[in-house]
Short mmCIF file of N, CA and C in Angstrom, two decimals:
data_model
loop_
_atom_site.label_atom_id
_atom_site.label_comp_id
_atom_site.label_asym_id
_atom_site.label_seq_id
_atom_site.Cartn_x
_atom_site.Cartn_y
_atom_site.Cartn_z
N UNK W 18 211.11 76.98 104.06
CA UNK W 18 209.68 76.92 103.83
C UNK W 18 209.02 75.98 104.81
N UNK W 19 209.63 74.84 105.07
CA UNK W 19 209.03 73.85 105.95
C UNK W 19 208.80 74.41 107.36
N UNK W 20 209.77 75.14 107.95
CA UNK W 20 209.50 75.70 109.28
C UNK W 20 208.30 76.66 109.28
N UNK W 21 208.12 77.42 108.21
CA UNK W 21 206.97 78.34 108.14
C UNK W 21 205.66 77.55 108.10
N UNK W 22 205.64 76.46 107.34
CA UNK W 22 204.44 75.63 107.25
C UNK W 22 204.13 75.01 108.61
N UNK W 23 205.14 74.51 109.28
CA UNK W 23 204.95 73.89 110.59
C UNK W 23 204.42 74.91 111.58
N UNK W 24 204.99 76.10 111.58
CA UNK W 24 204.52 77.15 112.49
C UNK W 24 203.07 77.51 112.17
N UNK W 25 202.72 77.64 110.90
CA UNK W 25 201.36 77.99 110.51
C UNK W 25 200.37 76.92 110.93
N UNK W 26 200.72 75.66 110.72
CA UNK W 26 199.83 74.55 111.12
C UNK W 26 199.68 74.53 112.63
N UNK W 27 200.79 74.70 113.36
CA UNK W 27 200.73 74.69 114.81
C UNK W 27 199.87 75.85 115.33
N UNK W 28 200.06 77.05 114.77
CA UNK W 28 199.29 78.21 115.22
C UNK W 28 197.81 78.03 114.91
N UNK W 29 197.49 77.53 113.73
CA UNK W 29 196.09 77.28 113.38
C UNK W 29 195.46 76.25 114.29
N UNK W 30 196.22 75.19 114.61
CA UNK W 30 195.72 74.16 115.51
C UNK W 30 195.53 74.71 116.91
N UNK W 31 196.45 75.53 117.35
CA UNK W 31 196.36 76.10 118.69
C UNK W 31 195.12 76.99 118.83
N UNK W 32 194.78 77.71 117.75
CA UNK W 32 193.59 78.55 117.79
C UNK W 32 192.32 77.72 117.66
N UNK W 33 192.36 76.65 116.88
CA UNK W 33 191.17 75.84 116.66
C UNK W 33 190.86 74.92 117.83
N UNK W 34 191.85 74.50 118.57
CA UNK W 34 191.62 73.53 119.64
C UNK W 34 190.64 74.01 120.71
N UNK W 35 190.71 75.26 121.20
CA UNK W 35 189.71 75.66 122.19
C UNK W 35 188.29 75.60 121.65
N UNK W 36 188.11 75.95 120.38
CA UNK W 36 186.78 75.91 119.78
C UNK W 36 186.30 74.47 119.67
N UNK W 37 187.16 73.59 119.16
CA UNK W 37 186.79 72.18 119.02
C UNK W 37 186.56 71.54 120.38
N UNK W 38 187.40 71.85 121.34
CA UNK W 38 187.23 71.31 122.68
C UNK W 38 185.90 71.75 123.27
N UNK W 39 185.55 73.01 123.08
CA UNK W 39 184.27 73.52 123.59
C UNK W 39 183.11 72.76 122.95
N UNK W 40 183.18 72.52 121.65
CA UNK W 40 182.11 71.81 120.94
C UNK W 40 182.02 70.36 121.41
N UNK W 41 183.16 69.70 121.60
CA UNK W 41 183.13 68.31 122.03
C UNK W 41 182.63 68.19 123.47
N UNK W 42 183.00 69.12 124.33
CA UNK W 42 182.57 69.07 125.73
C UNK W 42 181.07 69.26 125.87
N UNK W 43 180.51 70.00 124.98
CA UNK W 43 179.07 70.24 125.07
C UNK W 43 178.29 68.95 124.95
N UNK W 44 178.72 68.05 124.08
CA UNK W 44 178.10 66.76 123.93
C UNK W 44 176.62 66.82 123.56
N UNK W 45 176.23 67.84 122.87
CA UNK W 45 174.84 67.99 122.47
C UNK W 45 174.80 68.57 121.06
N UNK W 46 173.63 68.48 120.41
CA UNK W 46 173.56 69.05 119.06
C UNK W 46 173.78 70.56 119.11
N UNK W 47 174.26 71.16 118.00
CA UNK W 47 174.51 72.60 117.99
C UNK W 47 173.29 73.43 118.36
N UNK W 48 172.11 72.98 117.96
CA UNK W 48 170.87 73.64 118.34
C UNK W 48 170.07 72.62 119.15
N UNK W 49 169.90 72.86 120.44
CA UNK W 49 169.13 71.90 121.25
C UNK W 49 167.73 71.67 120.66
N UNK W 50 167.27 70.43 120.75
CA UNK W 50 165.96 70.08 120.20
C UNK W 50 164.84 70.95 120.77
N UNK W 51 164.92 71.27 122.07
CA UNK W 51 163.89 72.12 122.68
C UNK W 51 163.86 73.52 122.07
N UNK W 52 165.03 74.05 121.74
CA UNK W 52 165.10 75.39 121.13
C UNK W 52 164.57 75.31 119.70
N UNK W 53 164.91 74.26 119.00
CA UNK W 53 164.41 74.06 117.63
C UNK W 53 162.88 74.02 117.64
N UNK W 54 162.29 73.26 118.57
CA UNK W 54 160.84 73.16 118.68
C UNK W 54 160.22 74.50 119.07
N UNK W 55 160.89 75.22 119.96
CA UNK W 55 160.41 76.54 120.39
C UNK W 55 160.32 77.50 119.20
N UNK W 56 161.36 77.54 118.39
CA UNK W 56 161.37 78.42 117.22
C UNK W 56 160.32 78.00 116.20
N UNK W 57 160.16 76.70 116.01
CA UNK W 57 159.17 76.21 115.05
C UNK W 57 157.75 76.53 115.51
N UNK W 58 157.50 76.55 116.80
CA UNK W 58 156.15 76.81 117.31
C UNK W 58 155.81 78.30 117.36
N UNK W 59 156.77 79.16 117.15
CA UNK W 59 156.55 80.61 117.13
C UNK W 59 157.02 81.14 115.77
N UNK W 60 156.34 80.72 114.72
CA UNK W 60 156.79 81.00 113.35
C UNK W 60 156.15 82.23 112.73
N UNK W 61 155.41 83.02 113.52
CA UNK W 61 154.67 84.14 112.94
C UNK W 61 155.49 85.42 112.77
N UNK W 62 156.64 85.53 113.42
CA UNK W 62 157.46 86.74 113.36
C UNK W 62 158.93 86.39 113.20
N UNK W 63 159.74 87.33 112.71
CA UNK W 63 161.19 87.09 112.66
C UNK W 63 161.75 87.01 114.08
N UNK W 64 162.93 86.40 114.18
CA UNK W 64 163.58 86.21 115.48
C UNK W 64 164.92 86.93 115.47
N UNK W 65 165.05 87.95 116.31
CA UNK W 65 166.31 88.66 116.49
C UNK W 65 167.10 87.92 117.57
N UNK W 66 168.29 87.49 117.23
CA UNK W 66 169.11 86.73 118.17
C UNK W 66 169.99 87.71 118.94
N UNK W 67 170.03 87.52 120.26
CA UNK W 67 170.67 88.48 121.15
C UNK W 67 172.18 88.30 121.27
N UNK W 68 172.73 87.24 120.74
CA UNK W 68 174.17 86.98 120.84
C UNK W 68 174.73 86.71 119.45
N UNK W 69 175.85 87.34 119.10
CA UNK W 69 176.43 87.09 117.77
C UNK W 69 176.88 85.64 117.59
N UNK W 70 177.41 85.03 118.65
CA UNK W 70 177.84 83.64 118.56
C UNK W 70 176.63 82.71 118.38
N UNK W 71 175.58 82.94 119.16
CA UNK W 71 174.38 82.12 119.03
C UNK W 71 173.77 82.31 117.64
N UNK W 72 173.72 83.55 117.16
CA UNK W 72 173.18 83.80 115.82
C UNK W 72 173.92 82.98 114.77
N UNK W 73 175.24 83.09 114.76
CA UNK W 73 176.04 82.42 113.74
C UNK W 73 175.86 80.91 113.81
N UNK W 74 175.92 80.37 115.01
CA UNK W 74 175.78 78.92 115.21
C UNK W 74 174.39 78.43 114.77
N UNK W 75 173.34 79.11 115.21
CA UNK W 75 171.99 78.65 114.93
C UNK W 75 171.58 78.90 113.48
N UNK W 76 171.98 80.02 112.91
CA UNK W 76 171.65 80.30 111.51
C UNK W 76 172.25 79.23 110.60
N UNK W 77 173.41 78.75 110.97
CA UNK W 77 174.06 77.70 110.19
C UNK W 77 173.40 76.34 110.38
N UNK W 78 173.09 75.98 111.61
CA UNK W 78 172.64 74.62 111.92
C UNK W 78 171.13 74.41 111.87
N UNK W 79 170.34 75.45 111.82
CA UNK W 79 168.89 75.26 111.81
C UNK W 79 168.33 74.89 110.44
N UNK W 80 169.09 75.09 109.41
CA UNK W 80 168.59 74.79 108.07
C UNK W 80 167.85 75.98 107.50
N UNK W 81 167.50 75.91 106.22
CA UNK W 81 166.94 77.08 105.54
C UNK W 81 165.58 77.54 106.08
N UNK W 82 164.71 76.62 106.48
CA UNK W 82 163.37 77.05 106.90
C UNK W 82 163.40 77.85 108.21
N UNK W 83 164.02 77.32 109.24
CA UNK W 83 164.07 78.03 110.52
C UNK W 83 165.20 79.07 110.54
N UNK W 84 166.34 78.72 109.96
CA UNK W 84 167.48 79.62 109.97
C UNK W 84 167.23 80.93 109.24
N UNK W 85 166.39 80.90 108.21
CA UNK W 85 166.10 82.11 107.44
C UNK W 85 165.30 83.13 108.25
N UNK W 86 164.66 82.72 109.32
CA UNK W 86 163.89 83.65 110.16
C UNK W 86 164.78 84.39 111.16
N UNK W 87 166.01 83.95 111.33
CA UNK W 87 166.91 84.55 112.31
C UNK W 87 167.60 85.78 111.73
N UNK W 88 167.79 86.77 112.59
CA UNK W 88 168.49 87.98 112.20
C UNK W 88 169.32 88.45 113.40
N UNK W 89 170.45 89.05 113.10
CA UNK W 89 171.26 89.65 114.17
C UNK W 89 171.28 91.16 113.92
N UNK W 90 170.41 91.91 114.62
CA UNK W 90 170.29 93.36 114.37
C UNK W 90 171.16 94.21 115.30
N UNK W 91 172.45 94.11 115.12
CA UNK W 91 173.35 94.90 115.95
C UNK W 91 174.51 95.35 115.08
N UNK W 92 174.67 96.63 114.93
CA UNK W 92 175.78 97.15 114.13
C UNK W 92 176.94 97.50 115.05
N UNK W 93 178.09 97.75 114.46
CA UNK W 93 179.31 98.00 115.24
C UNK W 93 179.20 99.21 116.15
N UNK W 94 178.61 100.30 115.67
CA UNK W 94 178.51 101.52 116.48
C UNK W 94 177.58 101.30 117.68
N UNK W 95 176.45 100.65 117.46
CA UNK W 95 175.52 100.40 118.55
C UNK W 95 176.14 99.46 119.57
N UNK W 96 176.82 98.42 119.10
CA UNK W 96 177.47 97.47 120.01
C UNK W 96 178.54 98.15 120.85
N UNK W 97 179.35 98.98 120.23
CA UNK W 97 180.40 99.68 120.96
C UNK W 97 179.81 100.56 122.05
N UNK W 98 178.71 101.23 121.74
CA UNK W 98 178.06 102.09 122.73
C UNK W 98 177.37 101.28 123.81
N UNK W 99 176.82 100.13 123.45
CA UNK W 99 176.05 99.32 124.39
C UNK W 99 176.92 98.55 125.36
N UNK W 100 177.99 97.93 124.86
CA UNK W 100 178.80 97.11 125.76
C UNK W 100 180.29 97.28 125.59
N UNK W 101 180.71 98.31 124.88
CA UNK W 101 182.12 98.66 124.83
C UNK W 101 182.98 97.83 123.91
N UNK W 102 182.37 96.97 123.10
CA UNK W 102 183.14 96.15 122.17
C UNK W 102 182.30 95.94 120.92
N UNK W 103 182.95 95.88 119.78
CA UNK W 103 182.20 95.62 118.55
C UNK W 103 182.92 94.63 117.64
N UNK W 104 183.86 93.89 118.19
CA UNK W 104 184.61 92.92 117.39
C UNK W 104 183.70 91.88 116.75
N UNK W 105 182.74 91.28 117.49
CA UNK W 105 181.87 90.29 116.84
C UNK W 105 181.05 90.89 115.68
N UNK W 106 180.60 92.10 115.84
CA UNK W 106 179.78 92.73 114.80
C UNK W 106 180.62 93.00 113.55
N UNK W 107 181.83 93.47 113.73
CA UNK W 107 182.72 93.71 112.59
C UNK W 107 183.06 92.38 111.91
N UNK W 108 183.29 91.34 112.70
CA UNK W 108 183.60 90.03 112.14
C UNK W 108 182.42 89.47 111.35
N UNK W 109 181.21 89.61 111.88
CA UNK W 109 180.03 89.12 111.16
C UNK W 109 179.84 89.88 109.85
N UNK W 110 180.10 91.17 109.84
CA UNK W 110 179.99 91.95 108.60
C UNK W 110 181.00 91.44 107.57
N UNK W 111 182.20 91.12 108.01
CA UNK W 111 183.20 90.58 107.10
C UNK W 111 182.81 89.21 106.58
N UNK W 112 182.30 88.37 107.45
CA UNK W 112 181.86 87.03 107.05
C UNK W 112 180.67 87.10 106.09
N UNK W 113 179.87 88.14 106.24
CA UNK W 113 178.70 88.32 105.38
C UNK W 113 179.10 88.45 103.90
N UNK W 114 180.35 88.80 103.64
CA UNK W 114 180.82 88.92 102.26
C UNK W 114 180.96 87.57 101.57
N UNK W 115 181.14 86.50 102.37
CA UNK W 115 181.33 85.17 101.78
C UNK W 115 180.21 84.19 102.12
N UNK W 116 179.37 84.54 103.07
CA UNK W 116 178.26 83.67 103.49
C UNK W 116 177.03 84.55 103.69
N UNK W 117 175.91 84.11 103.17
CA UNK W 117 174.67 84.88 103.34
C UNK W 117 174.25 84.86 104.80
N UNK W 118 174.31 86.03 105.43
CA UNK W 118 173.91 86.18 106.83
C UNK W 118 172.95 87.36 106.94
N UNK W 119 172.00 87.26 107.85
CA UNK W 119 171.04 88.34 108.08
C UNK W 119 171.55 89.21 109.23
N UNK W 120 172.62 89.94 108.99
CA UNK W 120 173.18 90.87 109.96
C UNK W 120 172.72 92.25 109.54
N UNK W 121 172.00 92.92 110.42
CA UNK W 121 171.35 94.19 110.08
C UNK W 121 171.79 95.30 111.02
N UNK W 122 171.61 96.54 110.57
CA UNK W 122 171.80 97.69 111.45
C UNK W 122 170.65 97.74 112.44
N UNK W 123 170.96 98.09 113.66
CA UNK W 123 169.98 98.13 114.74
C UNK W 123 168.79 99.05 114.40
N UNK W 124 169.06 100.30 114.09
CA UNK W 124 167.98 101.27 113.82
C UNK W 124 167.17 100.89 112.60
N UNK W 125 167.83 100.43 111.55
CA UNK W 125 167.12 100.03 110.33
C UNK W 125 166.20 98.86 110.57
N UNK W 126 166.64 97.89 111.35
CA UNK W 126 165.81 96.73 111.66
C UNK W 126 164.57 97.16 112.44
N UNK W 127 164.75 98.02 113.43
CA UNK W 127 163.61 98.47 114.24
C UNK W 127 162.60 99.26 113.41
N UNK W 128 163.09 100.00 112.44
CA UNK W 128 162.20 100.76 111.57
C UNK W 128 161.35 99.83 110.71
N UNK W 129 161.96 98.75 110.22
CA UNK W 129 161.26 97.83 109.33
C UNK W 129 160.43 96.78 110.06
N UNK W 130 160.78 96.44 111.28
CA UNK W 130 160.10 95.38 112.02
C UNK W 130 159.51 95.93 113.32
N UNK W 131 158.26 96.32 113.30
CA UNK W 131 157.68 96.87 114.53
C UNK W 131 157.56 95.84 115.65
N UNK W 132 157.32 94.58 115.32
CA UNK W 132 157.21 93.53 116.32
C UNK W 132 158.03 92.33 115.85
N UNK W 133 158.69 91.68 116.81
CA UNK W 133 159.53 90.53 116.49
C UNK W 133 159.83 89.80 117.78
N UNK W 134 160.36 88.62 117.64
CA UNK W 134 160.82 87.87 118.82
C UNK W 134 162.30 88.13 119.03
N UNK W 135 162.72 88.00 120.27
CA UNK W 135 164.14 88.05 120.62
C UNK W 135 164.48 86.72 121.27
N UNK W 136 165.50 86.05 120.75
CA UNK W 136 166.00 84.82 121.35
C UNK W 136 167.22 85.19 122.17
N UNK W 137 167.09 85.09 123.49
CA UNK W 137 168.17 85.47 124.39
C UNK W 137 168.67 84.23 125.12
N UNK W 138 169.97 84.08 125.18
CA UNK W 138 170.61 82.97 125.88
C UNK W 138 170.99 83.46 127.27
N UNK W 139 170.60 82.75 128.28
CA UNK W 139 170.89 83.18 129.66
C UNK W 139 172.38 83.26 129.96
N UNK W 140 173.21 82.53 129.23
CA UNK W 140 174.65 82.47 129.51
C UNK W 140 175.49 83.42 128.69
N UNK W 141 174.89 84.16 127.79
CA UNK W 141 175.66 85.05 126.91
C UNK W 141 175.17 86.48 127.06
N UNK W 142 175.94 87.40 126.56
CA UNK W 142 175.60 88.82 126.64
C UNK W 142 174.22 89.07 126.04
N UNK W 143 173.48 89.97 126.67
CA UNK W 143 172.15 90.32 126.16
C UNK W 143 172.10 91.82 125.86
N UNK W 144 173.06 92.27 125.08
CA UNK W 144 173.14 93.69 124.74
C UNK W 144 171.93 94.14 123.93
N UNK W 145 171.44 93.29 123.03
CA UNK W 145 170.28 93.67 122.23
C UNK W 145 169.07 93.91 123.12
N UNK W 146 168.83 93.03 124.06
CA UNK W 146 167.70 93.20 124.99
C UNK W 146 167.83 94.49 125.78
N UNK W 147 169.05 94.78 126.24
CA UNK W 147 169.26 96.02 127.00
C UNK W 147 169.00 97.25 126.12
N UNK W 148 169.46 97.22 124.88
CA UNK W 148 169.23 98.34 123.97
C UNK W 148 167.73 98.53 123.72
N UNK W 149 167.03 97.44 123.49
CA UNK W 149 165.59 97.53 123.24
C UNK W 149 164.86 98.12 124.45
N UNK W 150 165.22 97.67 125.64
CA UNK W 150 164.58 98.20 126.84
C UNK W 150 164.89 99.68 127.02
N UNK W 151 166.12 100.09 126.77
CA UNK W 151 166.47 101.51 126.87
C UNK W 151 165.68 102.35 125.87
N UNK W 152 165.35 101.75 124.73
CA UNK W 152 164.61 102.47 123.69
C UNK W 152 163.10 102.34 123.85
N UNK W 153 162.67 101.83 124.99
CA UNK W 153 161.24 101.79 125.31
C UNK W 153 160.48 100.58 124.84
N UNK W 154 161.16 99.60 124.27
CA UNK W 154 160.48 98.39 123.82
C UNK W 154 160.10 97.54 125.03
N UNK W 155 158.93 96.92 124.95
CA UNK W 155 158.57 95.96 125.98
C UNK W 155 159.02 94.58 125.50
N UNK W 156 159.53 93.80 126.42
CA UNK W 156 159.98 92.44 126.13
C UNK W 156 159.18 91.50 127.01
N UNK W 157 158.28 90.76 126.40
CA UNK W 157 157.42 89.85 127.15
C UNK W 157 157.85 88.41 126.91
N UNK W 158 158.10 87.70 128.00
CA UNK W 158 158.50 86.31 127.91
C UNK W 158 157.39 85.48 127.29
N UNK W 159 157.72 84.76 126.23
CA UNK W 159 156.77 83.88 125.55
C UNK W 159 157.00 82.42 125.92
N UNK W 160 158.26 82.03 126.04
CA UNK W 160 158.59 80.65 126.35
C UNK W 160 160.07 80.56 126.73
N UNK W 161 160.42 79.45 127.36
CA UNK W 161 161.81 79.17 127.71
C UNK W 161 162.15 77.75 127.31
N UNK W 162 163.40 77.54 126.90
CA UNK W 162 163.86 76.21 126.54
C UNK W 162 165.38 76.16 126.60
N UNK W 163 165.90 75.21 127.32
CA UNK W 163 167.33 74.90 127.32
C UNK W 163 168.22 76.13 127.52
N UNK W 164 167.90 76.95 128.50
CA UNK W 164 168.70 78.13 128.80
C UNK W 164 168.44 79.33 127.91
N UNK W 165 167.43 79.26 127.07
CA UNK W 165 167.07 80.34 126.16
C UNK W 165 165.70 80.89 126.54
N UNK W 166 165.53 82.17 126.31
CA UNK W 166 164.23 82.82 126.49
C UNK W 166 163.78 83.36 125.15
N UNK W 167 162.52 83.14 124.82
CA UNK W 167 161.94 83.74 123.63
C UNK W 167 161.05 84.88 124.11
N UNK W 168 161.42 86.10 123.73
CA UNK W 168 160.73 87.31 124.17
C UNK W 168 160.03 87.96 122.99
N UNK W 169 158.84 88.47 123.22
CA UNK W 169 158.14 89.24 122.20
C UNK W 169 158.52 90.69 122.40
N UNK W 170 159.08 91.31 121.37
CA UNK W 170 159.48 92.72 121.43
C UNK W 170 158.40 93.56 120.76
N UNK W 171 157.90 94.52 121.51
CA UNK W 171 156.88 95.44 120.99
C UNK W 171 157.39 96.86 121.14
N UNK W 172 157.16 97.71 120.15
CA UNK W 172 157.71 99.07 120.18
C UNK W 172 157.04 99.92 121.25
N UNK W 173 157.70 101.02 121.60
CA UNK W 173 157.11 101.94 122.57
C UNK W 173 155.86 102.59 121.99
N UNK W 174 155.00 103.05 122.87
CA UNK W 174 153.80 103.77 122.41
C UNK W 174 154.24 105.03 121.69
N UNK W 175 153.41 105.47 120.76
CA UNK W 175 153.72 106.68 120.00
C UNK W 175 153.91 107.88 120.92
N UNK W 176 153.19 107.92 122.03
CA UNK W 176 153.28 109.05 122.95
C UNK W 176 154.62 109.11 123.67
N UNK W 177 155.29 107.94 123.84
CA UNK W 177 156.56 107.94 124.56
C UNK W 177 157.75 107.79 123.62
N UNK W 178 157.50 107.68 122.32
CA UNK W 178 158.59 107.51 121.37
C UNK W 178 159.37 108.81 121.24
N UNK W 179 160.66 108.74 121.54
CA UNK W 179 161.50 109.95 121.52
C UNK W 179 162.25 110.11 120.20
N UNK W 180 161.92 109.34 119.19
CA UNK W 180 162.62 109.48 117.91
C UNK W 180 163.40 108.24 117.57
N UNK W 181 164.54 108.43 116.93
CA UNK W 181 165.34 107.31 116.46
C UNK W 181 165.87 106.49 117.64
N UNK W 182 165.97 105.17 117.46
CA UNK W 182 166.49 104.32 118.52
C UNK W 182 167.90 104.72 118.91
N UNK W 183 168.20 104.66 120.20
CA UNK W 183 169.49 105.05 120.72
C UNK W 183 169.73 104.28 122.01
N UNK W 184 170.77 103.48 122.07
CA UNK W 184 171.01 102.72 123.30
C UNK W 184 172.37 103.06 123.88
N UNK W 185 172.82 104.27 123.67
CA UNK W 185 174.07 104.69 124.28
C UNK W 185 173.90 104.82 125.79
N UNK W 186 175.00 104.76 126.49
CA UNK W 186 174.96 104.92 127.94
C UNK W 186 174.44 106.30 128.29
N UNK W 187 173.83 106.42 129.45
CA UNK W 187 173.26 107.68 129.89
C UNK W 187 174.28 108.83 129.82
N UNK W 188 175.54 108.54 130.19
CA UNK W 188 176.55 109.59 130.18
C UNK W 188 176.81 110.11 128.76
N UNK W 189 176.61 109.25 127.75
CA UNK W 189 176.80 109.68 126.36
C UNK W 189 175.65 110.54 125.87
N UNK W 190 174.46 110.37 126.45
CA UNK W 190 173.29 111.11 125.98
C UNK W 190 173.39 112.61 126.27
N UNK W 191 174.09 112.98 127.33
CA UNK W 191 174.19 114.40 127.70
C UNK W 191 175.01 115.20 126.72
N UNK W 192 175.80 114.52 125.88
CA UNK W 192 176.66 115.24 124.93
C UNK W 192 175.88 115.77 123.73
N UNK W 193 174.64 115.28 123.52
CA UNK W 193 173.86 115.70 122.34
C UNK W 193 173.28 117.08 122.51
#
């Protein structure tokens, strides 16, 4: 039994160390003060976060008032089509069973929220922004802070709306 416990502790430590090392190297609060102020000053609309890691980190550390405005509107199927991977989306759905998270389906969110902000991190994947642009949404820069952009997302005009949102690659569209 003891060797199994030692192996389990070692394996858990080996997996946790890169995460802890990354957090310690950053040497800054989980949510930079400039980003916190940016979100507080744009409180009129919900904020769709463009990265699953940023969403999880900020929703946890912003507290109930600001954190409750954050949403991650990317489902596994949309993510797989947009950038070829959906592991973070599946993981967030699983975590949602034990922690209240605002993880939504892409199409459902767009149907319910005609206008919203997008918080995009310059250093992380921006699959949500790419999907919105492919679906005709305009993304207008509202402000920048600490490597983040706050974009106002507005839906396409009724005249150019082609129906349900779809951000599959162009090669996938020909199969319909």
